[in-house]
Short mmCIF file of C-alpha atoms and ligand atoms in Angstrom, two decimals:
data_model
loop_
_atom_site.label_atom_id
_atom_site.label_comp_id
_atom_site.label_asym_id
_atom_site.label_seq_id
_atom_site.Cartn_x
_atom_site.Cartn_y
_atom_site.Cartn_z
CA MET A 37 106.85 71.58 104.92
CA LEU A 38 105.92 75.17 105.75
CA PHE A 39 107.22 78.46 104.42
CA GLY A 40 106.77 81.95 105.80
CA GLY A 41 106.34 85.17 103.85
CA ILE A 42 106.37 88.78 105.00
CA GLU A 43 105.27 91.51 102.65
CA ALA A 44 106.33 94.51 104.65
CA GLY A 45 104.70 97.79 103.67
CA GLY A 46 104.73 101.21 105.27
CA THR A 47 101.06 100.80 106.22
CA LYS A 48 100.83 97.09 106.97
CA PHE A 49 102.83 93.90 107.20
CA VAL A 50 101.14 90.95 105.49
CA CYS A 51 102.39 87.71 107.03
CA ALA A 52 101.52 84.33 105.56
CA VAL A 53 102.36 80.68 105.98
CA GLY A 54 102.19 78.41 102.94
CA ASN A 55 102.82 74.73 102.41
CA GLU A 56 104.87 72.95 99.74
CA ASN A 57 101.78 72.79 97.51
CA GLU A 58 101.75 76.59 97.52
CA GLU A 59 98.53 76.76 99.50
CA ILE A 60 98.34 79.65 101.96
CA ILE A 61 97.25 78.06 105.20
CA SER A 62 97.29 81.15 107.37
CA LYS A 63 97.56 84.87 106.83
CA LEU A 64 97.60 87.94 109.07
CA SER A 65 97.77 91.65 108.39
CA ILE A 66 99.60 93.68 111.04
CA PRO A 67 99.60 97.49 111.07
CA THR A 68 103.07 99.01 110.67
CA THR A 69 103.40 100.95 113.92
CA THR A 70 106.72 100.94 115.78
CA PRO A 71 109.31 98.28 114.89
CA GLU A 72 109.06 96.93 118.46
CA ASP A 73 105.30 96.50 118.36
CA THR A 74 105.15 95.27 114.77
CA PHE A 75 107.89 92.64 115.22
CA ARG A 76 106.27 91.46 118.46
CA GLN A 77 103.17 90.62 116.44
CA VAL A 78 105.18 89.13 113.59
CA TYR A 79 106.89 86.74 116.03
CA GLU A 80 103.60 85.92 117.74
CA PHE A 81 102.15 84.87 114.39
CA PHE A 82 105.06 82.83 113.02
CA ASP A 83 105.98 81.28 116.39
CA GLN A 84 102.91 79.08 115.99
CA TYR A 85 104.58 77.22 113.08
CA THR A 86 107.75 75.33 112.34
CA LEU A 87 109.00 76.97 109.19
CA ALA A 88 111.60 75.63 106.76
CA ALA A 89 112.44 79.06 105.31
CA MET A 90 111.13 82.58 104.97
CA GLY A 91 110.92 85.19 102.24
CA ILE A 92 110.72 88.92 102.96
CA GLY A 93 109.75 91.66 100.53
CA SER A 94 110.18 94.96 102.32
CA PHE A 95 109.45 98.63 101.78
CA GLY A 96 112.62 100.62 101.61
CA PRO A 97 115.08 101.79 100.78
CA ILE A 98 116.73 98.62 102.10
CA CYS A 99 120.28 97.31 101.88
CA ILE A 100 120.42 94.20 99.69
CA ASN A 101 124.16 94.21 99.13
CA GLU A 102 125.99 91.70 101.34
CA LYS A 103 129.22 93.68 101.04
CA PHE A 104 127.83 96.40 103.30
CA ASP A 105 127.65 96.34 107.11
CA ASN A 106 124.01 97.33 107.00
CA TYR A 107 123.01 94.43 104.74
CA GLY A 108 119.49 93.42 105.74
CA TYR A 109 118.56 96.85 107.08
CA ILE A 110 115.78 99.21 106.17
CA THR A 111 118.06 102.20 105.61
CA THR A 112 116.92 105.77 104.99
CA THR A 113 113.15 105.48 104.93
CA PRO A 114 111.17 108.63 105.75
CA LYS A 115 108.79 106.37 107.73
CA LYS A 116 109.23 107.50 111.34
CA GLY A 117 111.05 105.02 113.57
CA TRP A 118 111.95 102.64 110.74
CA SER A 119 115.28 103.92 109.43
CA ASN A 120 118.33 101.84 110.34
CA ILE A 121 116.29 98.82 111.39
CA ASP A 122 118.03 95.47 111.02
CA PHE A 123 114.97 93.71 109.64
CA LEU A 124 116.66 90.63 108.17
CA HIS A 125 118.52 89.70 111.35
CA LYS A 126 115.49 90.27 113.55
CA VAL A 127 113.92 87.44 111.57
CA LYS A 128 117.01 85.31 110.94
CA ASN A 129 118.19 85.36 114.56
CA HIS A 130 114.74 84.57 115.90
CA TYR A 131 114.04 81.60 113.61
CA ASN A 132 117.49 80.47 112.53
CA ILE A 133 116.30 79.35 109.10
CA PRO A 134 117.19 80.45 105.55
CA VAL A 135 115.62 83.83 104.75
CA TYR A 136 115.34 85.49 101.34
CA TRP A 137 115.58 89.26 101.62
CA THR A 138 114.48 91.66 98.90
CA THR A 139 112.24 94.64 98.14
CA ASP A 140 108.43 94.52 98.16
CA VAL A 141 108.35 95.27 94.43
CA ASN A 142 110.92 92.58 93.60
CA ALA A 143 108.84 90.05 95.52
CA ALA A 144 105.73 91.12 93.57
CA ALA A 145 107.65 90.90 90.27
CA HIS A 146 108.72 87.36 91.22
CA GLY A 147 105.16 86.39 92.15
CA GLU A 148 103.73 87.67 88.87
CA LEU A 149 106.55 86.04 86.88
CA LYS A 150 106.19 82.61 88.45
CA ARG A 151 102.45 82.41 89.10
CA GLY A 152 100.78 85.45 87.57
CA ALA A 153 100.56 87.63 84.49
CA ALA A 154 104.16 87.03 83.39
CA ILE A 155 104.15 83.25 83.66
CA GLY A 156 106.45 81.61 81.11
CA LYS A 157 108.59 84.71 80.62
CA SER A 158 112.17 85.01 81.84
CA SER A 159 112.01 88.77 82.34
CA CYS A 160 109.38 91.09 83.66
CA LEU A 161 108.99 94.56 85.06
CA TYR A 162 106.47 95.07 87.85
CA ILE A 163 105.45 98.65 88.62
CA THR A 164 103.22 99.71 91.48
CA ILE A 165 101.40 103.04 91.41
CA GLY A 166 99.99 103.48 94.89
CA THR A 167 100.96 105.49 97.95
CA GLY A 168 104.39 105.47 96.37
CA VAL A 169 105.64 104.46 92.96
CA GLY A 170 108.17 101.67 92.70
CA ALA A 171 109.26 98.94 90.38
CA GLY A 172 111.02 95.60 90.48
CA ALA A 173 112.68 93.98 87.51
CA VAL A 174 113.54 90.36 86.86
CA ILE A 175 115.93 89.93 83.95
CA ASN A 176 116.85 86.39 82.89
CA ASP A 177 115.30 85.08 86.09
CA GLU A 178 117.47 87.27 88.34
CA PHE A 179 116.49 90.43 90.16
CA LEU A 180 118.12 93.52 88.78
CA GLU A 181 120.33 94.66 91.65
CA GLY A 182 123.70 96.38 91.82
CA ILE A 183 125.25 98.49 94.52
CA HIS A 184 121.64 98.94 95.71
CA HIS A 185 118.24 97.91 94.44
CA PRO A 186 116.95 100.19 91.69
CA GLU A 187 114.71 103.11 92.69
CA MET A 188 112.70 103.29 89.51
CA GLY A 189 109.91 105.33 91.06
CA HIS A 190 112.19 108.34 91.32
CA ILE A 191 113.26 108.82 87.71
CA ASN A 192 112.87 112.23 86.11
CA LEU A 193 110.09 112.68 83.60
CA LYS A 194 109.24 115.35 81.08
CA LEU A 195 106.26 117.37 82.31
CA HIS A 196 102.99 117.01 80.45
CA PRO A 197 102.31 120.33 78.67
CA ASP A 198 98.96 120.71 80.52
CA ASP A 199 100.29 119.84 83.97
CA THR A 200 101.03 122.73 86.29
CA TYR A 201 101.63 120.63 89.41
CA ASP A 202 105.04 120.98 91.11
CA GLY A 203 105.14 117.41 92.42
CA ASN A 204 105.18 116.10 95.99
CA CYS A 205 108.27 113.90 96.30
CA ILE A 206 110.06 115.07 99.44
CA TYR A 207 113.41 114.43 97.74
CA HIS A 208 112.87 115.48 94.10
CA SER A 209 109.46 117.19 93.85
CA ASP A 210 108.53 116.27 90.29
CA CYS A 211 109.99 112.78 89.80
CA PHE A 212 107.70 109.92 88.62
CA GLU A 213 106.42 109.27 92.16
CA GLY A 214 106.11 113.00 92.84
CA LEU A 215 103.88 113.41 89.79
CA ALA A 216 101.90 110.19 89.52
CA SER A 217 101.44 108.48 92.93
CA GLY A 218 97.99 108.35 94.54
CA PRO A 219 98.87 111.13 97.03
CA ALA A 220 100.31 113.26 94.17
CA ILE A 221 97.00 112.96 92.32
CA GLU A 222 95.03 113.85 95.44
CA ASN A 223 97.29 116.75 96.39
CA ARG A 224 97.17 118.14 92.82
CA LEU A 225 93.38 117.92 92.42
CA ASP A 226 92.35 118.20 96.06
CA LYS A 227 90.09 115.14 95.64
CA LYS A 228 90.41 111.41 96.33
CA SER A 229 91.75 109.70 93.21
CA GLN A 230 89.04 107.04 93.65
CA SER A 231 86.40 109.72 93.22
CA LEU A 232 87.62 111.01 89.83
CA SER A 233 85.39 110.12 86.94
CA PRO A 234 86.98 107.88 84.29
CA ARG A 235 86.29 110.76 81.88
CA ASP A 236 88.23 113.29 83.95
CA PRO A 237 90.85 114.90 81.66
CA PHE A 238 93.48 114.38 84.36
CA TRP A 239 93.74 110.67 83.49
CA GLU A 240 95.40 111.59 80.16
CA ILE A 241 98.17 113.23 82.18
CA GLU A 242 98.50 110.25 84.52
CA ALA A 243 98.61 107.84 81.57
CA TYR A 244 101.26 110.01 79.87
CA TYR A 245 103.57 109.82 82.90
CA ILE A 246 103.12 106.07 83.39
CA ALA A 247 103.68 105.48 79.66
CA GLN A 248 106.72 107.74 79.62
CA ALA A 249 108.24 105.81 82.52
CA ILE A 250 107.49 102.48 80.80
CA MET A 251 109.15 103.82 77.66
CA ASN A 252 112.30 104.66 79.63
CA TYR A 253 112.37 101.28 81.36
CA THR A 254 111.74 99.55 78.04
CA LEU A 255 114.67 101.34 76.41
CA VAL A 256 117.01 100.55 79.30
CA LEU A 257 115.92 97.07 80.43
CA SER A 258 114.01 95.52 77.57
CA PRO A 259 111.64 93.42 79.68
CA GLU A 260 109.37 90.90 77.96
CA ILE A 261 106.30 92.21 79.77
CA VAL A 262 105.29 95.08 82.04
CA VAL A 263 102.87 94.32 84.88
CA LEU A 264 101.10 97.25 86.54
CA GLY A 265 99.72 97.10 90.07
CA GLY A 266 98.93 99.33 93.05
CA GLY A 267 95.81 101.23 94.07
CA VAL A 268 95.78 103.73 91.21
CA MET A 269 95.76 100.91 88.66
CA HIS A 270 92.32 99.88 89.93
CA GLN A 271 91.28 102.54 87.41
CA LYS A 272 91.06 100.02 84.58
CA HIS A 273 90.36 102.69 81.97
CA LEU A 274 93.99 103.76 82.42
CA PHE A 275 95.29 100.63 80.67
CA PRO A 276 94.18 101.49 77.11
CA MET A 277 95.27 105.10 77.66
CA ILE A 278 98.73 104.02 78.82
CA ARG A 279 99.11 101.60 75.90
CA LYS A 280 98.16 104.26 73.39
CA SER A 281 100.42 106.88 74.94
CA LEU A 282 103.32 104.38 75.10
CA LYS A 283 102.86 103.52 71.43
CA ASP A 284 102.82 107.23 70.51
CA GLN A 285 105.86 108.07 72.64
CA LEU A 286 107.90 105.10 71.40
CA ALA A 287 107.06 106.07 67.81
CA ASN A 288 107.75 102.53 66.56
CA TYR A 289 111.41 102.79 67.51
CA VAL A 290 111.47 99.36 69.18
CA GLU A 291 109.59 96.30 68.10
CA LEU A 292 107.36 95.09 70.92
CA PRO A 293 104.59 92.54 71.29
CA ASN A 294 101.17 94.05 70.79
CA MET A 295 100.44 96.53 73.55
CA GLU A 296 97.63 94.44 75.13
CA GLU A 297 100.21 91.70 75.74
CA TYR A 298 103.06 94.02 76.69
CA VAL A 299 101.35 96.20 79.32
CA VAL A 300 99.10 94.15 81.58
CA GLY A 301 97.50 94.20 85.02
CA CYS A 302 98.37 91.87 87.90
CA ASP A 303 96.93 88.38 87.79
CA LEU A 304 97.46 87.80 91.49
CA LYS A 305 95.56 90.96 92.49
CA ASP A 306 96.78 92.13 95.88
CA GLN A 307 98.60 88.83 96.47
CA SER A 308 101.55 89.26 94.05
CA GLY A 309 103.87 90.36 96.85
CA ILE A 310 103.00 87.76 99.46
CA ILE A 311 102.95 84.90 96.93
CA GLY A 312 106.32 86.14 95.67
CA CYS A 313 107.65 86.07 99.25
CA LEU A 314 106.49 82.49 99.79
CA LEU A 315 108.05 81.38 96.50
CA LEU A 316 111.29 83.15 97.42
CA ALA A 317 111.33 81.32 100.77
CA GLU A 318 111.21 78.02 98.90
CA LYS A 319 113.89 79.21 96.47
CA GLU A 320 116.15 80.19 99.38
CA LEU A 321 115.69 76.79 101.01
CA ARG A 322 116.65 75.04 97.75
CA ARG A 323 119.68 77.31 97.40
CA ASN A 324 120.78 76.48 100.95
CA LEU A 325 120.34 72.75 100.41
CA SER A 326 122.50 72.85 97.29
CA LEU A 327 125.35 74.73 99.02
P1 ADP B 486 100.17 101.02 99.15
O1 ADP B 486 100.88 101.69 98.03
O2 ADP B 486 100.16 101.86 100.41
O3 ADP B 486 100.58 99.61 99.37
P2 ADP B 486 97.88 101.00 97.40
O4 ADP B 486 98.65 100.35 96.32
O5 ADP B 486 96.48 100.53 97.63
O6 ADP B 486 98.62 100.92 98.78
O7 ADP B 486 97.83 102.55 97.07
C1 ADP B 486 97.09 103.44 97.81
C2 ADP B 486 96.95 104.72 96.97
O8 ADP B 486 96.30 104.39 95.76
C3 ADP B 486 96.15 105.80 97.65
O9 ADP B 486 96.94 106.98 97.63
C4 ADP B 486 94.91 106.01 96.80
O10 ADP B 486 94.79 107.34 96.48
C5 ADP B 486 95.19 105.26 95.53
N1 ADP B 486 94.04 104.40 95.19
C6 ADP B 486 93.60 103.31 95.86
N2 ADP B 486 92.53 102.78 95.25
C7 ADP B 486 92.26 103.55 94.17
C8 ADP B 486 91.29 103.55 93.13
N3 ADP B 486 90.33 102.63 93.07
N4 ADP B 486 91.36 104.52 92.20
C9 ADP B 486 92.32 105.45 92.22
N5 ADP B 486 93.25 105.53 93.17
C10 ADP B 486 93.24 104.60 94.13
ZN1 ZN B 487 111.46 111.28 94.05
#
């Protein structure tokens, strides 16, 4: 039995086919150009297989609430040409199979929870710090979703006393994403974030923002573990800095596991999202069979 997964990002779509033993048998990365061109290539890839179900983790914002007419759409994305695109039905109508539809970060959270760093837990928060900042939460094995999916990358943060940057979020300027994403770092320092030395004093500021956000999520959601991914988190020296800053900011107010166990990196590397999508495809098939 074969499952399909699409991890849809603003830069690329990662498409994969996996079998019931969770082996990925084929994978293709497609650049995100126009919806027409991108979906043509998506179909071309998956048309080679007979799939039992699919799982999609998409960039957003997307509509995940079935009560709305635009359920299944990418809604108000600033990505040119991609707002108001009925993603889910482009896939569902073409293949006529069960399709699980969620955000890219939820899919990654699911992947890490079931097969990665959060294995054995029933709740987990996955945060990506990359081109954007976003997070997905699983609480008691369910995604945290309400009227919409959460937009945890856009929370307000207290400014670090040494930070004079105004922020680059096109909606809120100095929200979490506006202060701490890869492009925010590069715009603030006028250098590639990859090229900063691990000893650069800026990393204290970055760690402070990430820790402050984790503190807020911890106080609101109480996850069992926080998994950090995305390009910026390739800077491994950030982990001990974030843990220390989180400990300082929390000031022992909540009892948590030791920080090395509470704030961790991805186990599935850059595969958390696509593995999550494949697992969600299987979950959706099981749900449909039990209906
Ligand atoms: P995306 O968010 O587009 O899926 P990534 O998670 O790889 O992709 O994030 C890309 C961003 O992360 C870029 O803005 C880049 O500045 C930053 N980045 C990528 N690799 C590194 C690195 N090794 N160190 C610091 N920043 C990085
Ligand atoms: Zn914002």
